[in-house]
XYZ file of C-alpha atoms in Angstrom:
121
model
C 96.330 104.594 114.178
C 98.248 102.767 111.483
C 101.299 104.393 109.937
C 103.680 103.318 107.206
C 107.160 104.819 107.364
C 109.634 104.437 104.531
C 113.389 104.810 104.539
C 116.324 104.169 102.248
C 115.797 106.554 99.356
C 118.540 108.760 98.013
C 120.747 109.521 95.044
C 122.856 107.007 93.188
C 124.620 106.700 89.848
C 123.298 104.490 87.099
C 124.176 100.867 87.752
C 124.091 101.344 91.497
C 121.818 99.874 94.145
C 119.460 101.076 96.840
C 117.321 99.281 99.386
C 114.016 100.731 100.505
C 112.320 99.705 103.749
C 108.779 100.284 104.969
C 107.582 99.586 108.511
C 103.909 99.469 109.448
C 103.062 100.435 113.037
C 99.927 100.809 115.129
C 97.006 98.441 115.700
C 97.714 95.799 113.063
C 95.891 92.475 113.430
C 97.104 91.308 110.050
C 98.431 92.445 106.676
C 97.475 90.917 103.365
C 99.298 92.366 100.362
C 102.176 94.832 100.536
C 103.885 96.625 97.733
C 105.655 99.578 96.192
C 104.468 102.175 93.719
C 106.367 105.045 92.146
C 105.404 108.360 90.639
C 107.095 111.048 88.567
C 105.673 114.540 88.148
C 102.903 114.676 85.572
C 102.390 110.930 85.453
C 100.147 108.466 87.238
C 101.439 106.435 90.131
C 102.499 103.011 88.826
C 102.917 99.658 90.484
C 106.527 98.575 90.876
C 106.183 95.354 92.876
C 103.698 93.536 95.052
C 103.939 90.672 97.527
C 101.140 88.687 99.153
C 101.077 87.410 102.722
C 102.105 84.024 101.358
C 105.111 85.444 99.548
C 103.854 85.453 95.961
C 105.300 88.362 94.005
C 104.682 90.272 90.833
C 106.689 93.052 89.217
C 106.342 95.730 86.589
C 108.017 94.592 83.374
C 110.413 97.534 83.578
C 111.967 96.302 86.841
C 111.885 92.510 86.426
C 115.271 90.971 87.061
C 116.585 94.132 88.747
C 114.272 94.724 91.726
C 113.326 92.285 94.470
C 110.485 92.733 96.928
C 110.445 90.913 100.261
C 108.745 91.141 103.639
C 109.161 90.131 107.250
C 105.669 89.399 108.535
C 106.701 89.291 112.205
C 108.064 92.838 111.876
C 105.302 94.226 109.623
C 108.084 95.304 107.305
C 108.654 95.151 103.576
C 111.734 95.846 101.485
C 112.556 96.724 97.919
C 116.069 95.854 96.797
C 116.840 97.850 93.664
C 119.881 96.841 91.606
C 121.214 98.002 88.246
C 119.367 101.260 88.662
C 118.653 103.368 85.594
C 117.900 107.096 85.253
C 114.331 106.175 84.304
C 113.883 104.654 87.775
C 114.017 108.174 89.201
C 110.744 108.802 91.043
C 109.101 109.140 94.423
C 108.551 105.627 95.755
C 105.547 104.872 97.961
C 104.968 101.761 99.998
C 101.493 100.481 100.652
C 99.881 97.764 102.712
C 96.421 96.244 102.895
C 95.705 95.931 106.597
C 92.810 94.347 108.467
C 90.867 96.454 110.930
C 90.864 95.298 114.561
C 87.517 93.534 114.093
C 88.877 91.582 111.121
C 85.873 92.672 109.100
C 87.559 94.616 106.314
C 90.892 95.432 104.722
C 91.985 99.058 104.252
C 94.760 100.489 102.092
C 97.525 102.463 103.795
C 100.316 104.451 102.162
C 103.697 105.716 103.201
C 104.742 109.327 102.790
C 107.017 108.618 99.851
C 110.782 108.602 99.472
C 112.747 110.142 96.609
C 115.006 107.959 94.488
C 117.246 109.781 92.024
C 119.455 107.946 89.541
C 121.989 109.986 87.598
C 123.590 108.936 84.337
Protein backbone atom coordinates (compact mmCIF):
# COMPACT_ATOMS: atom_id res chain seq x y z
CA UNK A 1 0.00 0.00 0.00
CA UNK A 2 1.31 3.41 -0.96
CA UNK A 3 1.62 6.10 1.68
CA UNK A 4 2.74 9.71 1.56
CA UNK A 5 4.11 11.13 4.80
CA UNK A 6 4.80 14.82 5.24
CA UNK A 7 7.00 16.58 7.75
CA UNK A 8 8.38 20.04 8.40
CA UNK A 9 5.33 22.14 9.16
CA UNK A 10 5.15 24.47 12.12
CA UNK A 11 4.88 28.06 13.23
CA UNK A 12 7.10 30.88 12.08
CA UNK A 13 7.08 34.67 12.02
CA UNK A 14 6.51 36.61 8.84
CA UNK A 15 9.67 36.72 6.76
CA UNK A 16 10.84 33.37 8.04
CA UNK A 17 11.39 30.07 6.26
CA UNK A 18 10.19 26.50 6.48
CA UNK A 19 10.99 23.38 4.51
CA UNK A 20 8.37 20.71 3.95
CA UNK A 21 9.26 17.14 3.01
CA UNK A 22 7.08 14.33 1.67
CA UNK A 23 8.20 10.71 1.35
CA UNK A 24 6.27 8.14 -0.66
CA UNK A 25 6.57 4.52 0.50
CA UNK A 26 5.15 1.17 -0.52
CA UNK A 27 5.01 -0.56 -3.91
CA UNK A 28 6.08 2.28 -6.19
CA UNK A 29 7.17 1.33 -9.72
CA UNK A 30 7.33 4.96 -10.77
CA UNK A 31 6.08 8.46 -9.99
CA UNK A 32 5.09 11.01 -12.58
CA UNK A 33 4.11 14.41 -11.17
CA UNK A 34 4.47 15.45 -7.54
CA UNK A 35 3.29 18.59 -5.89
CA UNK A 36 1.92 20.57 -2.98
CA UNK A 37 -1.53 21.97 -2.34
CA UNK A 38 -2.78 24.05 0.57
CA UNK A 39 -6.15 24.66 2.14
CA UNK A 40 -7.62 27.09 4.66
CA UNK A 41 -10.95 26.52 6.38
CA UNK A 42 -13.89 27.44 4.18
CA UNK A 43 -11.87 27.57 0.98
CA UNK A 44 -11.02 25.12 -1.76
CA UNK A 45 -7.70 23.35 -1.80
CA UNK A 46 -5.35 25.25 -4.13
CA UNK A 47 -2.25 24.25 -6.02
CA UNK A 48 0.95 25.71 -4.61
CA UNK A 49 3.61 24.03 -6.76
CA UNK A 50 4.05 21.07 -9.05
CA UNK A 51 7.05 19.23 -10.46
CA UNK A 52 7.17 16.62 -13.21
CA UNK A 53 9.41 13.56 -13.30
CA UNK A 54 11.69 15.49 -15.63
CA UNK A 55 11.99 18.41 -13.24
CA UNK A 56 9.70 20.94 -14.90
CA UNK A 57 7.98 23.13 -12.33
CA UNK A 58 5.06 25.47 -12.06
CA UNK A 59 3.92 27.64 -9.17
CA UNK A 60 0.90 29.58 -8.01
CA UNK A 61 1.40 33.28 -8.72
CA UNK A 62 1.16 34.03 -5.00
CA UNK A 63 4.29 32.01 -4.18
CA UNK A 64 6.50 32.61 -7.23
CA UNK A 65 9.94 33.79 -6.25
CA UNK A 66 9.46 32.71 -2.62
CA UNK A 67 8.80 28.95 -2.76
CA UNK A 68 10.87 26.28 -4.47
CA UNK A 69 9.74 22.74 -5.17
CA UNK A 70 12.24 19.94 -5.72
CA UNK A 71 12.38 16.15 -5.68
CA UNK A 72 14.77 13.26 -5.27
CA UNK A 73 13.50 10.52 -7.56
CA UNK A 74 15.74 7.81 -6.08
CA UNK A 75 14.22 8.49 -2.65
CA UNK A 76 10.61 9.04 -3.80
CA UNK A 77 10.78 12.32 -1.94
CA UNK A 78 9.72 15.87 -2.68
CA UNK A 79 10.42 19.12 -0.87
CA UNK A 80 8.93 22.57 -0.64
CA UNK A 81 11.32 25.30 0.48
CA UNK A 82 9.26 28.26 1.65
CA UNK A 83 11.04 31.59 2.14
CA UNK A 84 9.78 35.08 2.94
CA UNK A 85 6.67 33.60 4.45
CA UNK A 86 3.60 35.78 4.85
CA UNK A 87 0.58 35.45 7.16
CA UNK A 88 -1.54 34.64 4.10
CA UNK A 89 0.57 31.50 3.58
CA UNK A 90 -1.02 30.06 6.72
CA UNK A 91 -2.79 26.83 5.74
CA UNK A 92 -2.70 23.06 5.90
CA UNK A 93 -0.26 21.89 3.24
CA UNK A 94 -0.82 18.58 1.46
CA UNK A 95 1.63 16.75 -0.73
CA UNK A 96 0.46 14.61 -3.60
CA UNK A 97 1.99 12.23 -6.09
CA UNK A 98 0.80 10.53 -9.25
CA UNK A 99 2.04 6.97 -8.95
CA UNK A 100 1.94 4.06 -11.39
CA UNK A 101 0.34 0.82 -10.29
CA UNK A 102 2.56 -2.27 -10.23
CA UNK A 103 1.33 -3.33 -13.68
CA UNK A 104 2.24 0.06 -15.14
CA UNK A 105 -1.23 0.31 -16.60
CA UNK A 106 -2.52 3.42 -14.84
CA UNK A 107 -1.53 6.34 -12.66
CA UNK A 108 -3.33 7.01 -9.37
CA UNK A 109 -3.33 10.12 -7.19
CA UNK A 110 -2.10 9.81 -3.61
CA UNK A 111 -2.23 12.43 -0.87
CA UNK A 112 -0.42 13.05 2.37
CA UNK A 113 -2.23 13.64 5.64
CA UNK A 114 -1.50 17.36 5.68
CA UNK A 115 0.81 19.49 7.79
CA UNK A 116 -0.08 22.82 9.39
CA UNK A 117 1.92 25.92 8.50
CA UNK A 118 1.20 29.01 10.58
CA UNK A 119 2.80 32.38 9.84
CA UNK A 120 2.34 35.14 12.39
CA UNK A 121 2.72 38.84 11.69
